[in-house]
Coordinates of C-alpha atoms in Angstrom, one line a residue:
M31 CA -64.8 -28.3 -159.9
L32 CA -64.0 -31.2 -162.2
L33 CA -66.5 -33.4 -160.4
N34 CA -69.2 -30.7 -160.7
K35 CA -68.4 -30.3 -164.4
H36 CA -68.9 -34.0 -165.1
N37 CA -71.8 -34.2 -162.7
R38 CA -73.9 -32.1 -165.1
H39 CA -73.8 -34.8 -167.7
F40 CA -74.8 -37.7 -165.4
S41 CA -78.4 -39.0 -165.5
I42 CA -80.6 -39.0 -162.4
R43 CA -80.2 -42.8 -162.3
T44 CA -76.4 -42.6 -162.3
K45 CA -76.4 -39.8 -159.7
S46 CA -78.8 -41.8 -157.5
I47 CA -76.6 -44.9 -157.7
L48 CA -73.4 -43.0 -157.0
L49 CA -74.9 -41.1 -154.1
T50 CA -76.4 -44.3 -152.6
T51 CA -73.1 -46.3 -153.1
I52 CA -71.1 -43.5 -151.4
S53 CA -73.5 -43.3 -148.5
I54 CA -73.6 -47.1 -147.9
G55 CA -69.8 -47.2 -148.3
V56 CA -69.4 -44.6 -145.6
I57 CA -71.8 -46.4 -143.3
C58 CA -70.0 -49.7 -143.8
M59 CA -66.6 -48.1 -143.1
F60 CA -68.0 -46.6 -140.0
I61 CA -69.4 -50.0 -138.9
Y62 CA -66.1 -51.7 -139.7
I63 CA -63.9 -49.2 -137.8
H64 CA -66.2 -48.0 -135.0
L65 CA -67.7 -51.3 -133.7
P66 CA -64.4 -53.2 -133.1
I67 CA -63.1 -50.1 -131.2
Q68 CA -66.3 -50.1 -129.1
L69 CA -66.1 -53.8 -128.6
R70 CA -62.4 -53.6 -127.5
Q71 CA -63.3 -50.8 -125.1
H72 CA -66.1 -52.8 -123.6
S73 CA -63.8 -55.8 -123.3
I74 CA -61.1 -53.8 -121.5
N75 CA -63.8 -52.4 -119.2
A76 CA -64.9 -56.0 -118.4
I77 CA -61.3 -57.1 -117.8
T78 CA -60.8 -54.1 -115.5
T79 CA -63.9 -54.9 -113.5
K80 CA -62.9 -58.6 -113.3
A81 CA -59.3 -57.7 -112.3
Q82 CA -60.5 -55.3 -109.6
S83 CA -62.9 -58.0 -108.3
I84 CA -60.2 -60.7 -108.2
G85 CA -57.8 -58.2 -106.6
K86 CA -60.2 -57.2 -103.8
M87 CA -61.2 -60.7 -103.0
T88 CA -57.6 -62.0 -103.0
A89 CA -56.4 -59.0 -100.9
Y90 CA -59.2 -59.6 -98.4
S91 CA -58.5 -63.4 -98.2
I92 CA -54.7 -63.1 -97.9
S93 CA -54.7 -60.2 -95.4
P94 CA -54.6 -62.5 -92.3
A95 CA -51.8 -64.7 -93.7
L96 CA -49.6 -61.7 -94.5
L97 CA -50.4 -60.1 -91.1
F98 CA -49.2 -63.2 -89.2
S99 CA -46.5 -64.0 -91.8
D100 CA -48.1 -67.4 -92.7
F101 CA -46.3 -68.2 -95.9
E102 CA -48.2 -71.5 -96.6
D103 CA -51.6 -70.0 -96.1
A104 CA -50.6 -67.0 -98.4
T105 CA -49.3 -69.4 -101.1
E106 CA -52.5 -71.4 -100.9
T107 CA -54.6 -68.3 -101.3
L108 CA -52.5 -67.2 -104.3
Q109 CA -52.8 -70.7 -105.9
S110 CA -56.6 -70.5 -105.6
T111 CA -56.5 -67.2 -107.4
M112 CA -54.4 -68.8 -110.2
Q113 CA -57.3 -71.3 -110.8
D114 CA -58.8 -68.6 -113.1
T115 CA -57.3 -69.5 -116.4
D116 CA -56.8 -65.9 -117.4
V117 CA -54.6 -65.1 -114.4
V118 CA -50.9 -65.2 -115.4
Y119 CA -49.1 -64.3 -112.2
V120 CA -49.9 -63.3 -108.6
I121 CA -47.2 -61.6 -106.5
L122 CA -47.6 -60.5 -102.8
H123 CA -45.3 -57.9 -101.3
D124 CA -45.1 -57.2 -97.6
E125 CA -45.2 -53.7 -96.1
K126 CA -41.4 -53.3 -96.7
G127 CA -41.8 -54.0 -100.4
N128 CA -40.2 -57.4 -100.4
V129 CA -41.8 -60.4 -102.2
F130 CA -43.6 -62.5 -99.5
S131 CA -45.2 -65.0 -101.8
A132 CA -45.5 -65.4 -105.5
I133 CA -46.9 -67.6 -108.3
N134 CA -45.0 -67.4 -111.6
L135 CA -42.5 -64.8 -110.3
D136 CA -40.1 -65.1 -113.2
G137 CA -42.9 -64.5 -115.7
A138 CA -44.1 -61.5 -113.7
I139 CA -40.6 -60.0 -113.7
E140 CA -40.3 -60.6 -117.4
L141 CA -43.7 -58.8 -117.9
E142 CA -42.5 -55.9 -115.6
Y143 CA -45.3 -56.4 -113.2
A144 CA -44.1 -53.5 -111.0
K145 CA -45.2 -51.0 -113.6
A146 CA -48.8 -51.5 -112.4
K147 CA -47.9 -48.8 -109.8
D148 CA -47.9 -46.2 -112.6
S149 CA -51.4 -47.1 -113.8
N150 CA -49.9 -48.5 -117.0
H151 CA -52.3 -51.4 -116.8
I152 CA -51.8 -53.0 -120.3
S153 CA -48.4 -54.2 -121.3
E154 CA -46.6 -52.8 -124.4
D155 CA -47.4 -55.9 -126.5
G156 CA -51.1 -55.6 -125.4
L157 CA -51.2 -59.2 -124.1
I158 CA -51.3 -58.7 -120.3
Y159 CA -53.5 -56.5 -118.1
R160 CA -51.4 -55.6 -115.0
M161 CA -52.9 -54.3 -111.8
M162 CA -51.9 -53.6 -108.2
T163 CA -54.1 -53.4 -105.1
S164 CA -53.2 -52.7 -101.5
V165 CA -53.7 -55.3 -98.7
F166 CA -55.2 -53.8 -95.5
S167 CA -55.6 -55.0 -92.0
H168 CA -57.7 -52.9 -89.7
K169 CA -57.6 -50.1 -92.2
E170 CA -53.7 -50.1 -92.2
E171 CA -51.8 -51.1 -95.3
I172 CA -49.7 -54.1 -94.7
G173 CA -48.7 -55.0 -98.3
K174 CA -49.4 -54.9 -102.0
L175 CA -50.8 -57.5 -104.3
Y176 CA -49.8 -57.6 -108.0
I177 CA -52.0 -59.6 -110.5
G178 CA -51.5 -60.1 -114.2
I179 CA -54.4 -61.2 -116.5
S180 CA -54.0 -62.5 -120.0
L181 CA -55.8 -60.6 -122.8
H182 CA -55.2 -63.4 -125.4
E183 CA -58.8 -64.6 -125.4
I184 CA -60.2 -61.1 -125.6
R185 CA -57.8 -60.2 -128.6
K186 CA -58.9 -63.5 -130.2
Q187 CA -62.6 -62.6 -129.8
I188 CA -62.0 -59.1 -131.1
E189 CA -60.2 -60.3 -134.2
E190 CA -63.0 -62.8 -134.8
S191 CA -65.6 -60.0 -134.3
R192 CA -63.7 -57.8 -136.7
R193 CA -63.8 -60.4 -139.4
N194 CA -67.5 -61.0 -138.9
I195 CA -68.2 -57.2 -139.0
A196 CA -66.1 -56.9 -142.2
L197 CA -68.2 -59.7 -143.8
I198 CA -71.4 -58.1 -142.7
S199 CA -70.3 -54.7 -144.0
L200 CA -69.4 -56.2 -147.3
I201 CA -72.8 -57.9 -147.6
I202 CA -74.6 -54.7 -146.6
F203 CA -72.5 -52.8 -149.2
A204 CA -73.4 -55.3 -151.9
L205 CA -77.1 -55.4 -151.1
G206 CA -77.2 -51.6 -150.9
I207 CA -75.7 -51.2 -154.4
M208 CA -78.2 -53.8 -155.8
T209 CA -81.1 -52.0 -154.1
A210 CA -79.9 -48.6 -155.4
I211 CA -79.8 -50.0 -158.9
I212 CA -83.2 -51.5 -158.7
V213 CA -84.9 -48.5 -157.1
S214 CA -83.3 -46.0 -159.3
T215 CA -84.4 -48.0 -162.4
L216 CA -88.0 -48.2 -161.1
I217 CA -88.0 -44.4 -160.5
T218 CA -86.1 -43.1 -163.5
R219 CA -87.8 -45.2 -166.2
P220 CA -91.2 -43.4 -165.9
L221 CA -89.3 -40.1 -165.5
S222 CA -87.6 -40.8 -168.8
E223 CA -91.0 -41.2 -170.5
I224 CA -92.2 -37.9 -169.0
V225 CA -89.0 -36.2 -170.3
K226 CA -89.7 -37.5 -173.8
S227 CA -93.3 -36.2 -173.6
T228 CA -92.0 -32.8 -172.4
E229 CA -89.8 -32.6 -175.4
R230 CA -92.7 -33.2 -177.8
I231 CA -94.9 -30.6 -175.9
S232 CA -92.0 -28.1 -176.2
Q233 CA -92.3 -28.5 -180.0
G234 CA -96.0 -27.5 -179.8
D235 CA -97.7 -30.9 -179.7
Y236 CA -100.2 -30.4 -176.8
S237 CA -102.0 -33.6 -177.6
I238 CA -99.3 -35.9 -176.0
R239 CA -99.9 -37.2 -172.5
A240 CA -97.8 -39.2 -170.1
S241 CA -99.0 -42.8 -169.3
I242 CA -100.1 -43.5 -165.7
A243 CA -99.2 -47.1 -164.9
K244 CA -99.1 -46.9 -161.0
K245 CA -100.6 -44.8 -158.2
D246 CA -97.3 -44.1 -156.5
E247 CA -95.4 -40.8 -156.5
I248 CA -94.3 -41.2 -160.1
G249 CA -97.9 -41.9 -161.1
K250 CA -99.0 -38.7 -159.2
L251 CA -96.2 -36.8 -161.0
A252 CA -97.5 -38.1 -164.4
L253 CA -101.0 -37.1 -163.4
S254 CA -99.8 -33.7 -162.4
F255 CA -97.9 -33.4 -165.6
N256 CA -101.0 -34.3 -167.7
R257 CA -103.0 -31.7 -165.7
M258 CA -100.3 -29.1 -166.4
V259 CA -100.5 -29.9 -170.1
D260 CA -104.3 -29.5 -170.0
I261 CA -103.9 -26.2 -168.3
I262 CA -101.3 -25.0 -170.9
D263 CA -103.7 -26.1 -173.7
D264 CA -106.6 -24.3 -172.0
T265 CA -104.4 -21.3 -171.5
Q266 CA -103.6 -21.1 -175.2
Q267 CA -107.3 -21.2 -176.0
N268 CA -108.1 -18.6 -173.3
L269 CA -105.4 -16.3 -174.5
K270 CA -107.2 -15.6 -177.7
K271 CA -110.4 -14.8 -175.7
T272 CA -108.3 -12.6 -173.3
N273 CA -106.9 -10.6 -176.2
L274 CA -110.4 -9.9 -177.4
S275 CA -111.6 -8.6 -174.1
L276 CA -108.4 -6.6 -173.4
E277 CA -109.7 -3.4 -174.9
Q278 CA -112.8 -3.7 -172.7
K279 CA -110.7 -4.2 -169.6
V280 CA -108.5 -1.2 -170.6
A281 CA -111.6 0.9 -170.8
E282 CA -112.9 -0.3 -167.5
R283 CA -109.5 0.4 -165.9
T284 CA -109.5 3.9 -167.4
I285 CA -112.8 4.5 -165.7
E286 CA -111.4 3.3 -162.4
L287 CA -108.4 5.5 -162.8
Q288 CA -110.6 8.5 -163.5
K289 CA -112.6 7.6 -160.3
E290 CA -109.3 7.5 -158.4
L291 CA -108.3 10.9 -159.8
D292 CA -111.7 12.3 -158.8
E293 CA -111.3 10.9 -155.2
R294 CA -107.8 12.3 -155.0
K295 CA -109.1 15.6 -156.2
Q296 CA -111.8 15.5 -153.5
V297 CA -109.1 14.7 -150.9
E298 CA -107.0 17.6 -152.1
E299 CA -110.0 19.9 -151.8
E300 CA -110.7 18.7 -148.3
L301 CA -107.1 19.4 -147.4
L302 CA -107.4 22.8 -148.9
L303 CA -110.6 23.5 -147.0
K304 CA -108.9 22.4 -143.8
N305 CA -105.9 24.7 -144.6
V306 CA -108.3 27.6 -145.2
I307 CA -110.1 26.8 -141.8
F308 CA -106.7 26.7 -140.1
E309 CA -105.5 29.9 -141.7
S310 CA -108.8 31.8 -141.0
S311 CA -109.4 30.5 -137.5
I312 CA -109.8 33.2 -134.9
A313 CA -108.1 30.9 -132.4
A314 CA -104.3 31.1 -132.2
T315 CA -103.2 27.7 -133.5
C316 CA -99.7 26.2 -133.5
A317 CA -98.1 22.8 -133.8
T318 CA -94.8 21.6 -132.3
G319 CA -92.7 18.5 -132.4
L320 CA -92.2 16.2 -129.3
D321 CA -89.3 18.5 -128.4
G322 CA -91.6 21.5 -128.1
I323 CA -90.1 23.3 -131.1
I324 CA -92.8 25.3 -133.1
N325 CA -93.1 24.2 -136.7
L326 CA -96.5 25.5 -137.8
V327 CA -98.7 28.5 -136.8
N328 CA -101.7 30.3 -138.2
P329 CA -102.1 34.1 -138.7
A330 CA -104.2 34.4 -135.5
F331 CA -101.1 33.2 -133.6
F332 CA -99.0 36.0 -135.2
H333 CA -101.6 38.6 -134.3
E334 CA -102.2 37.3 -130.7
W335 CA -98.5 37.3 -129.9
G336 CA -97.6 40.4 -131.9
Y337 CA -95.3 38.8 -134.5
K338 CA -95.2 39.7 -138.2
N339 CA -93.4 36.8 -139.9
K340 CA -92.4 33.1 -139.4
I341 CA -88.7 33.8 -138.8
N342 CA -89.4 35.0 -135.3
V343 CA -91.7 32.1 -134.4
Y344 CA -90.7 29.0 -136.3
G345 CA -88.0 26.9 -134.7
K346 CA -88.4 28.4 -131.3
P347 CA -89.4 26.4 -128.2
I348 CA -92.9 27.1 -127.0
P349 CA -91.8 28.0 -123.5
E350 CA -90.5 31.3 -124.9
F351 CA -94.1 32.4 -125.5
F352 CA -95.0 31.8 -121.8
K353 CA -94.5 34.5 -119.1
N354 CA -93.4 31.6 -116.9
P355 CA -91.6 28.9 -118.9
D356 CA -92.2 26.4 -116.1
D357 CA -96.0 26.5 -116.8
V358 CA -95.2 24.4 -119.9
V359 CA -94.2 21.4 -117.7
P360 CA -97.7 20.4 -116.5
I361 CA -99.1 20.9 -120.0
I362 CA -96.6 18.5 -121.5
N363 CA -97.1 16.0 -118.7
S364 CA -100.8 16.0 -119.3
L365 CA -100.3 15.5 -123.0
E366 CA -97.9 12.6 -122.4
E367 CA -100.3 10.9 -119.9
T368 CA -103.7 11.5 -121.3
G369 CA -103.2 12.9 -124.8
T370 CA -105.1 16.1 -124.1
W371 CA -104.8 19.3 -122.0
K372 CA -107.3 22.1 -121.2
G373 CA -106.7 25.2 -119.2
E374 CA -105.1 28.7 -118.9
F375 CA -101.7 30.2 -118.6
L376 CA -100.1 33.7 -118.6
A377 CA -98.7 34.3 -122.1
K378 CA -96.0 36.8 -123.1
R379 CA -96.1 38.8 -126.4
K380 CA -93.2 40.0 -128.4
D381 CA -93.3 43.4 -126.6
N382 CA -93.2 41.5 -123.2
T383 CA -96.8 42.5 -122.4
T384 CA -98.8 39.6 -120.9
F385 CA -102.3 38.3 -121.4
V386 CA -104.3 35.3 -120.2
S387 CA -104.5 32.6 -122.8
R388 CA -107.1 29.8 -122.6
G389 CA -107.4 26.8 -124.8
F390 CA -106.7 23.2 -125.3
A391 CA -104.0 21.0 -126.7
V392 CA -103.8 17.4 -128.1
T393 CA -101.1 14.9 -128.9
V394 CA -100.7 14.4 -132.7
R395 CA -100.2 10.8 -133.8
D396 CA -99.2 9.1 -137.0
D397 CA -100.8 6.2 -138.8
K398 CA -99.2 3.8 -136.4
N399 CA -100.7 5.7 -133.4
D400 CA -97.2 6.8 -132.4
P401 CA -96.9 10.4 -131.0
I402 CA -95.2 12.8 -133.4
G403 CA -96.0 16.2 -131.8
Y404 CA -98.5 18.5 -130.1
A405 CA -101.2 20.9 -131.4
F406 CA -102.5 24.0 -129.5
A407 CA -105.6 26.1 -130.0
L408 CA -105.6 29.3 -127.8
V409 CA -107.6 32.5 -127.3
D410 CA -107.0 35.7 -125.3
V411 CA -109.5 35.5 -122.4
T412 CA -108.1 38.4 -120.4
E413 CA -111.3 40.5 -120.8
I414 CA -113.5 37.5 -120.3
N415 CA -111.7 36.8 -117.0
F416 CA -112.3 40.4 -116.0
A417 CA -116.0 40.1 -116.8
E418 CA -116.3 36.7 -115.0
K419 CA -114.6 38.3 -112.0
A420 CA -117.0 41.2 -112.0
L421 CA -119.9 38.8 -112.3
R422 CA -118.7 36.8 -109.3
E423 CA -118.3 40.0 -107.3
S424 CA -121.8 41.0 -108.4
E425 CA -123.2 37.7 -107.3
V426 CA -121.5 38.1 -103.9
K427 CA -123.0 41.6 -103.6
Y428 CA -126.5 40.4 -104.5
R429 CA -126.2 37.5 -102.1
N430 CA -125.2 39.8 -99.3
L431 CA -128.1 42.2 -100.1
F432 CA -130.5 39.2 -100.3
E433 CA -129.5 37.7 -97.0
T434 CA -129.2 40.9 -95.0
S435 CA -132.3 42.7 -96.3
L436 CA -134.9 43.6 -93.6
V437 CA -137.6 43.0 -96.3
G438 CA -138.8 39.4 -96.5
I439 CA -137.6 37.9 -99.8
Y440 CA -138.0 34.4 -101.2
R441 CA -137.6 32.8 -104.6
S442 CA -139.9 29.9 -105.7
R443 CA -140.6 27.7 -108.7
I444 CA -143.6 29.0 -110.8
S445 CA -144.9 25.5 -111.5
D446 CA -145.5 24.2 -108.0
G447 CA -144.5 27.0 -105.7
K448 CA -141.4 25.1 -104.3
I449 CA -139.2 27.4 -102.3
L450 CA -135.7 27.7 -103.9
A451 CA -134.2 30.4 -101.7
V452 CA -135.3 32.6 -98.8
N453 CA -133.7 35.3 -96.5
E454 CA -133.9 35.3 -92.8
A455 CA -136.4 38.2 -92.6
C456 CA -138.9 36.3 -94.7
A457 CA -138.5 33.1 -92.7
N458 CA -139.1 35.0 -89.5
I459 CA -142.3 36.6 -90.8
F460 CA -143.8 33.1 -91.3
G461 CA -142.3 31.7 -88.1
F462 CA -139.7 29.3 -89.7
S463 CA -136.0 29.0 -89.7
V464 CA -134.4 29.4 -93.1
D465 CA -133.7 25.6 -93.5
R466 CA -137.2 24.6 -92.4
F467 CA -138.8 27.3 -94.6
I468 CA -137.0 25.9 -97.7
A469 CA -137.8 22.3 -96.7
D470 CA -141.5 22.6 -95.7
F471 CA -142.9 25.9 -97.0
V472 CA -144.8 25.7 -100.3
A473 CA -146.0 29.1 -101.6
V474 CA -149.3 27.7 -103.1
E475 CA -150.4 26.4 -99.7
H476 CA -150.1 29.8 -97.9
Y477 CA -152.6 31.8 -100.0
A478 CA -155.9 32.2 -98.3
D479 CA -157.4 32.2 -101.8
P480 CA -155.3 30.1 -104.3
C481 CA -156.8 32.2 -107.1
E482 CA -154.8 35.2 -105.8
R483 CA -151.6 33.5 -106.8
D484 CA -152.9 32.7 -110.3
R485 CA -153.9 36.4 -110.8
M486 CA -150.4 37.4 -109.6
L487 CA -148.8 35.0 -112.1
D488 CA -151.0 36.4 -115.0
I489 CA -149.8 39.9 -114.2
L490 CA -146.2 38.7 -114.0
E491 CA -146.4 37.0 -117.4
K492 CA -148.1 40.0 -119.0
N493 CA -145.9 42.8 -117.5
G494 CA -142.7 40.9 -116.5
R495 CA -143.1 42.3 -113.0
V496 CA -145.6 42.7 -110.1
E497 CA -145.8 45.8 -107.9
G498 CA -148.3 46.7 -105.1
F499 CA -150.0 43.4 -105.2
E500 CA -151.6 42.4 -101.9
F501 CA -152.9 39.0 -100.8
T502 CA -153.9 37.3 -97.6

């Protein structure tokens, strides 16, 4: 909190220098601490690799001497290993754990060489790397080899590297601070001039402009600042003009508002007209939610189903108005799949009497095209169905009379005499089957005098019927 309080009074230049100094200091500390650690780890890894290599080579070379208990050959092999200046001691144990041969045994004992069995490779003082490797002959362990390697040179190199890194970090830190001071000065000096110009502009002097010495980011900032001042100056001038035209704009807006009111009134009138059409429709119309609960009906629906008020209709599921509630299922399925339904069902009135209702239904959707309900338009077609049934029965009766009559009867097109229908009696008179008569017979071609057909058609057109007309 205290730092934030004082931070408000620092200039940009001071903040920039402080931030850069802290950042460079953190980087230098990281370099000073991290790199020596990494260097030491890499050195230990190198010593480990070297020790393992020496151990494997020595174990392989000394295996025959240990197998045949050749002390001189074993000692000679150990001495060749000691030629490496970093090797401090080499101890060879037989399979019983006794020392078979050794170079610098006293030093090895003092350095506790046997601890290499516990993977404690580096001594407590950090000066010796201890290792142990098994000696094999024909894949059978016949002894153990202990080797100690001095870490003195590595520690010396690490300390020297640490001093070099510290010196480099100090140089980087000093150069970073100098760079931060120079850069912040180059950046903040033009900004200070812009700040002074801003203070004069805030006092109402719009004639002042910032100087543009370079084309860098500061120069672009000064250019943008000058453009902003130009815009402010122009805005002040335009403000007066705007005030003069304000009344005109208010008047224009008033006209637009009036137009919007007129359009809204027209929409309301259209809604009223739709409501009148809905209320006065002779078709029983109702609307439901997606759950099938009725929420809107017109007077024709009350009349058709024998209800007098909304209480007995609104809030009820539409299956209650079907004789068989299961008839609703295919209707809802059609609406969900295609959005429409058209057909008939047996409806049930309030007094439980039934009638055949025919109509159509659609899925009602909102502005996002999501379904919100269903709308039905239905009419009582019971009498129409009776009339259609009677008509079908009449057609069947006429067809039976036509086909079974002993009098030859055919029906043809007036325009060209093409046969449209014929009974068997007529086809027999002309010596055709019924199918061949319809396919090949043309009435015009079977008049001995074609004018006879024209006279018959004139009589038919004049009287609507022809009786007793004979022709050959």
